[in-house]
Amino acid sequence: MTQTRSARPWYRRMTGRRRDEPHRTATPLELFFDLCFVVAVAQAADSLHHALSEGHLDLAVGRYLMVFFAIWWAWMNFTWFASAYDTDDDVYRITTFVEIAGALILASGVPRAFTEGDFATITFGYVVMRLATIVQWVRAAAGDPDHRRAALRYAGGVFVVQVGWLLRLTLPDSWLAASFLVLALAEVLVPAVAERPGMTPWHPRHIVERYGLFTLIVLGEVVLVTSLAIQTGLDAGDRHLWSLAAAGTVIVFALWWLYFDRPAAVSNRLRHALFWGYGHYLIFASIGAVGAGLAVEVDHERDDSHVSGLTAGYAVAVPVAVYVVTLWALHVRRRQHRWLTAACLGTAALVLLVPLGPAPVHLVAVLLFCLVAVTVLARRLSTSPDATDPGPTASDGGGPVEAE
């Protein structure tokens, strides 16, 4: 008879889960983890909006990319670890709560990072999250001998990099950008090195679901901005804001459709898994920036910003173009549809040109609508899905792992 959770010990031996486990879905704790990260995503997008509206373009973009890296990287590491070692015992839950607390600390420091360039609070919150991750990896090393070397490499690598983040706070301001790039590179190299002895037993379909859920979270920020634009138009009696809100709605619908048009898949090969997992940084960050760009466009229409119409237009166009190109690289390219590839890259190029003309947000909405139509047509004309669209395969769900 299966033992109920109430009868389980307060801790369990942390062994790896099966890669071919059926019905592996997101747990309530994972969903709660995502919910708490909404705060950090909202703070980053809102701070980007205000910095862009005030005309601080260089600082806004640079600080947004740094802040969003911290949010994304902490979320991503928890997600892949939980996919492999979610024991759901009390120790695991408490450790996860510590990670959530670190995310809330990080979120509280986002406004100061944008306005004053002070990353101390963000760093402390980030280190709290990552130190909790070390505890998780040490437990995995003790409970899963088959992947002990990988778990210890993770624990050691994460610890060394966290020391680097704390030391970075003592550096002069002129070194902060360069030191961030070095430490961010060190962070992304940890999984690449740690997984070499033998990849940890993360679940491919579970990973795809988790990434889809985080995509929905960031899209929710764009929905919120669009809703506020509608409210602003209603309060001000400005009909143009109504049309702007409608265009923003089409944009967010199109972003959703393009991402979820077909089931995604992540390969068991290490190089491909890293490319797919890391590439989503641009997916998530660009969606959040689209929301901030729409808010800048609303400010410009109401004469509440310090930027030109061209700049406001590019605040939407640039992240949309980045999103389309990245989505092509991660999801579309392997389907080998040449004309769909041409449609994606051509749309991205045209999106970058529309701010030079009138009504850029409306034109971006039209271009994305056309791209969705082409995507749907490509799917319907695919008479041999196995040949033209690899999609999720049996090997993606639980086949042998290849560490390149």
XYZ file of C-alpha atoms in Angstrom:
404
model
C 0.000 0.000 0.000
C 1.290 3.455 -0.884
C 2.320 5.431 2.176
C 0.497 8.739 2.639
C 2.548 11.887 3.011
C 1.385 12.441 6.582
C 2.998 9.142 7.519
C 6.288 9.881 5.799
C 9.390 10.804 7.800
C 10.276 14.478 7.933
C 13.095 13.822 5.502
C 13.772 11.232 2.846
C 16.819 10.000 1.015
C 17.149 12.257 -2.025
C 17.382 9.852 -4.946
C 16.923 10.785 -8.569
C 13.530 10.501 -10.161
C 12.965 8.412 -13.279
C 13.449 10.204 -16.578
C 10.613 8.152 -18.106
C 8.239 8.712 -15.168
C 4.676 8.881 -16.535
C 2.358 11.774 -15.768
C 5.260 13.919 -14.459
C 3.677 17.328 -13.987
C 4.367 20.518 -12.074
C 3.764 20.180 -8.335
C 1.902 22.668 -6.107
C 5.243 23.718 -4.598
C 6.669 24.457 -8.045
C 3.593 26.481 -8.931
C 3.912 28.407 -5.659
C 7.586 29.013 -6.443
C 6.598 30.473 -9.823
C 3.895 32.601 -8.236
C 6.400 34.213 -5.884
C 8.728 34.939 -8.798
C 5.948 37.002 -10.384
C 6.881 39.756 -7.922
C 10.455 39.899 -9.169
C 9.406 39.809 -12.836
C 6.868 42.603 -12.248
C 9.449 44.751 -10.462
C 11.953 44.319 -13.290
C 9.420 45.135 -16.029
C 7.999 48.117 -14.141
C 11.467 49.526 -13.424
C 12.415 49.123 -17.083
C 9.246 50.979 -18.087
C 9.986 53.975 -15.861
C 13.675 54.121 -16.787
C 12.838 54.063 -20.508
C 10.106 56.698 -20.148
C 12.590 58.980 -18.397
C 15.036 58.595 -21.273
C 17.736 56.595 -19.467
C 18.074 54.139 -22.345
C 21.580 52.744 -21.840
C 21.228 52.317 -18.096
C 17.717 50.919 -18.432
C 18.641 48.164 -20.881
C 21.865 47.182 -19.135
C 20.349 47.034 -15.672
C 17.265 45.215 -16.900
C 19.377 42.493 -18.509
C 21.419 42.100 -15.312
C 18.399 42.016 -13.021
C 16.514 39.619 -15.256
C 19.541 37.331 -15.427
C 19.430 36.941 -11.643
C 15.692 36.197 -11.733
C 15.914 33.768 -14.645
C 19.010 31.933 -13.481
C 17.705 31.297 -9.969
C 14.375 30.096 -11.377
C 16.027 27.900 -13.978
C 18.361 26.172 -11.530
C 15.512 25.353 -9.154
C 13.428 24.059 -12.064
C 16.037 21.634 -13.395
C 16.975 20.460 -9.904
C 13.336 19.851 -8.955
C 12.785 17.939 -12.175
C 15.495 15.501 -11.105
C 15.259 15.400 -7.284
C 11.858 16.578 -6.036
C 11.418 14.420 -2.918
C 8.646 16.623 -1.488
C 9.765 15.958 2.074
C 9.844 18.599 4.786
C 13.534 19.465 4.318
C 13.025 19.941 0.596
C 10.006 22.170 1.184
C 11.754 24.312 3.792
C 14.822 24.703 1.581
C 12.576 25.770 -1.272
C 10.904 28.319 1.001
C 14.358 29.777 1.683
C 14.858 30.118 -2.074
C 11.493 31.884 -2.336
C 12.480 34.240 0.487
C 15.644 35.065 -1.443
C 13.520 35.849 -4.509
C 11.435 38.288 -2.478
C 14.582 39.971 -1.149
C 15.857 40.232 -4.721
C 12.571 41.760 -5.889
C 12.716 44.391 -3.165
C 16.104 45.554 -4.443
C 15.116 45.946 -8.104
C 13.902 49.601 -7.943
C 17.093 50.737 -6.185
C 19.219 48.918 -8.763
C 17.533 50.912 -11.549
C 17.427 54.302 -9.849
C 20.740 54.271 -7.953
C 22.733 51.442 -9.502
C 22.814 49.763 -6.073
C 22.799 45.984 -6.560
C 23.553 45.075 -2.935
C 20.009 43.974 -2.017
C 19.630 42.052 -5.258
C 22.957 40.334 -4.641
C 22.040 39.339 -1.080
C 18.689 37.948 -2.192
C 20.325 36.082 -5.066
C 22.997 34.583 -2.812
C 20.325 33.434 -0.352
C 18.602 31.570 -3.177
C 21.817 30.020 -4.426
C 23.064 28.962 -0.973
C 19.784 27.090 -0.517
C 20.492 25.435 -3.851
C 23.841 24.223 -2.475
C 22.005 22.480 0.383
C 19.816 20.730 -2.179
C 22.814 19.540 -4.194
C 24.612 18.264 -1.098
C 21.525 16.233 -0.219
C 21.448 14.868 -3.768
C 25.131 13.923 -3.558
C 24.466 12.005 -0.335
C 21.368 10.222 -1.603
C 22.184 9.495 -5.252
C 25.560 7.739 -5.652
C 25.066 7.364 -9.420
C 25.150 11.138 -9.873
C 27.291 12.100 -6.876
C 30.114 13.582 -8.939
C 27.714 15.832 -10.826
C 25.945 16.928 -7.622
C 29.221 17.762 -5.880
C 30.410 19.722 -8.891
C 27.202 21.701 -8.776
C 27.539 22.391 -5.050
C 31.187 23.405 -5.331
C 30.717 25.514 -8.445
C 27.714 27.375 -7.064
C 29.542 28.098 -3.799
C 32.612 29.529 -5.535
C 30.540 31.782 -7.771
C 28.500 33.083 -4.808
C 31.710 34.133 -3.111
C 32.494 36.014 -6.310
C 29.134 37.828 -6.254
C 29.705 38.966 -2.673
C 33.245 40.140 -3.443
C 31.870 42.062 -6.430
C 30.097 44.401 -4.001
C 33.498 45.674 -2.843
C 34.653 46.628 -6.348
C 34.594 50.198 -7.676
C 31.672 51.148 -9.896
C 33.828 51.148 -13.020
C 34.372 47.379 -12.623
C 30.765 46.372 -11.980
C 29.723 45.721 -15.583
C 32.828 43.699 -16.463
C 32.678 41.712 -13.221
C 29.009 40.936 -13.848
C 29.824 39.476 -17.257
C 32.613 37.330 -15.792
C 30.452 35.997 -12.960
C 27.424 35.440 -15.220
C 29.657 33.414 -17.542
C 30.904 31.431 -14.558
C 27.306 30.728 -13.524
C 26.287 29.348 -16.907
C 29.438 27.229 -17.100
C 28.637 25.406 -13.843
C 25.934 23.141 -15.350
C 27.991 22.556 -18.488
C 30.888 21.297 -16.360
C 28.840 19.559 -13.658
C 26.764 17.465 -16.063
C 29.806 16.012 -17.838
C 30.257 12.970 -15.554
C 26.679 11.904 -16.280
C 23.602 14.050 -16.681
C 21.276 14.305 -13.703
C 17.880 12.600 -14.207
C 15.772 15.608 -15.139
C 12.512 14.836 -16.930
C 12.338 16.286 -20.491
C 8.563 16.678 -20.681
C 8.432 18.117 -17.173
C 11.081 20.679 -18.137
C 9.077 21.695 -21.216
C 5.961 22.153 -19.073
C 7.835 24.244 -16.490
C 9.275 26.533 -19.165
C 5.832 26.925 -20.668
C 4.421 27.908 -17.277
C 7.095 30.573 -16.770
C 6.371 31.875 -20.261
C 2.747 32.301 -19.183
C 3.880 34.175 -16.066
C 5.856 36.705 -18.084
C 3.053 37.006 -20.637
C 0.795 37.828 -17.706
C 2.846 40.970 -17.133
C 2.119 42.076 -20.700
C -1.576 41.345 -20.160
C -1.490 43.522 -17.044
C 0.070 46.420 -18.952
C -2.514 46.074 -21.714
C -5.306 46.076 -19.141
C -3.919 49.217 -17.533
C -3.768 50.861 -20.972
C -7.446 50.105 -21.482
C -8.202 51.539 -18.046
C -6.173 54.651 -18.849
C -8.047 55.117 -22.113
C -11.376 54.731 -20.367
C -10.472 57.258 -17.662
C -9.017 59.791 -20.078
C -11.579 59.348 -22.829
C -8.726 58.919 -25.310
C -9.884 56.770 -28.215
C -6.360 56.330 -29.520
C -5.367 54.617 -26.289
C -8.209 52.189 -26.869
C -6.736 51.261 -30.252
C -3.280 51.037 -28.697
C -4.646 48.660 -26.078
C -6.274 46.591 -28.829
C -2.964 46.395 -30.692
C -1.214 45.371 -27.468
C -3.809 42.640 -26.981
C -3.138 41.275 -30.468
C 0.601 41.319 -29.736
C 0.302 39.335 -26.510
C -2.098 36.853 -28.136
C 0.376 36.387 -30.989
C 3.315 35.904 -28.637
C 1.347 33.191 -26.850
C 0.274 31.500 -30.067
C 3.755 31.439 -31.571
C 5.256 29.843 -28.448
C 2.550 27.227 -27.915
C 1.642 26.526 -31.548
C 3.174 23.049 -31.350
C 4.453 20.938 -28.466
C 8.059 21.813 -27.694
C 10.748 19.264 -26.912
C 14.155 19.351 -25.256
C 16.810 16.895 -26.357
C 18.637 14.494 -24.038
C 21.940 15.617 -25.526
C 23.745 17.991 -23.180
C 24.717 20.575 -25.780
C 21.195 20.825 -27.150
C 19.612 20.861 -23.690
C 21.861 23.752 -22.635
C 21.158 25.676 -25.839
C 17.398 25.225 -25.385
C 17.419 25.998 -21.670
C 19.764 28.984 -21.864
C 18.096 30.384 -24.977
C 14.914 30.955 -23.014
C 16.616 33.799 -21.183
C 15.987 35.894 -24.295
C 12.426 34.552 -24.591
C 11.516 35.501 -21.010
C 13.418 38.789 -20.951
C 12.018 39.946 -24.292
C 8.410 39.226 -23.270
C 8.880 41.230 -20.087
C 10.409 44.046 -22.120
C 7.430 44.045 -24.505
C 5.190 44.837 -21.531
C 7.499 47.654 -20.479
C 7.591 48.947 -24.067
C 3.800 49.049 -24.306
C 3.722 51.052 -21.085
C 6.288 53.478 -22.548
C 4.111 53.856 -25.650
C 1.107 54.706 -23.461
C 3.199 57.292 -21.579
C 4.316 58.811 -24.869
C 0.748 59.099 -26.149
C -0.247 60.867 -22.922
C 2.854 63.148 -23.043
C 4.091 61.629 -19.776
C 7.462 60.472 -21.102
C 10.762 62.109 -22.023
C 11.402 60.068 -25.167
C 10.532 60.541 -28.815
C 7.951 58.551 -30.720
C 10.773 56.701 -32.471
C 12.267 55.582 -29.165
C 8.854 54.582 -27.814
C 8.239 52.539 -30.956
C 11.552 50.736 -30.652
C 10.797 49.987 -26.993
C 8.194 47.571 -28.368
C 9.779 46.600 -31.685
C 13.200 45.521 -30.406
C 11.993 42.979 -27.797
C 9.393 41.624 -30.253
C 12.116 41.086 -32.865
C 14.375 39.399 -30.300
C 11.486 37.151 -29.258
C 10.697 36.076 -32.828
C 14.321 35.331 -33.730
C 14.951 33.421 -30.505
C 11.744 31.441 -30.899
C 12.809 30.527 -34.414
C 16.194 29.326 -33.159
C 14.699 27.223 -30.343
C 11.432 25.893 -31.773
C 11.103 26.500 -35.487
C 14.565 25.877 -36.914
C 14.557 22.134 -36.258
C 11.263 21.708 -38.137
C 13.129 22.445 -41.381
C 10.384 24.603 -42.925
C 12.367 26.952 -45.130
C 9.503 29.296 -45.868
C 8.483 29.386 -42.209
C 12.077 30.282 -41.389
C 11.921 33.046 -43.992
C 8.636 34.261 -42.476
C 10.090 34.422 -38.965
C 13.300 36.194 -39.915
C 11.511 38.453 -42.374
C 8.941 39.425 -39.736
C 11.691 40.244 -37.250
C 13.400 42.478 -39.822
C 10.171 44.279 -40.707
C 9.320 44.772 -37.025
C 12.598 46.659 -36.630
C 11.608 48.982 -39.473
C 8.059 49.895 -38.412
C 9.081 52.499 -35.767
C 10.293 54.616 -38.664
C 6.679 55.023 -39.762
C 3.387 55.925 -38.074
C 1.536 53.754 -35.530
C 4.406 51.331 -34.834
C 2.560 49.254 -32.211
C -0.363 48.722 -34.579
C 1.977 47.666 -37.386
C 3.824 45.271 -35.071
C 0.456 43.733 -34.193
C -0.382 43.303 -37.889
C 2.992 41.678 -38.631
C 2.655 39.254 -35.726
C -0.893 38.413 -36.801
C 0.418 37.573 -40.270
C 3.209 35.448 -38.793
C 0.669 33.508 -36.728
C -1.361 32.914 -39.899
C 1.713 31.619 -41.703
C 2.561 29.392 -38.738
C -0.930 27.898 -38.703
C -0.795 27.348 -42.457
C 2.584 25.614 -42.145
C 1.186 23.293 -39.507
C -1.837 22.416 -41.626
C 0.274 21.781 -44.728
C 2.616 19.438 -42.879
C 1.477 16.181 -44.400
C 4.305 14.223 -42.769
C 4.827 15.570 -39.216
C 7.429 12.934 -38.366
C 9.596 14.095 -41.244
C 9.118 17.856 -41.028
C 8.543 18.450 -37.325
C 10.580 16.322 -34.920
C 8.440 17.450 -31.988
C 8.510 15.492 -28.727
C 9.832 12.011 -29.364
C 10.089 8.901 -27.273
C 13.785 9.496 -26.771
C 13.038 12.969 -25.456
C 10.875 11.461 -22.745
C 13.248 8.926 -21.312
C 15.868 7.679 -23.700
C 19.586 7.348 -23.024
C 21.366 10.484 -21.917
C 24.272 11.792 -23.952
C 26.797 14.058 -22.285
C 28.797 15.682 -25.040
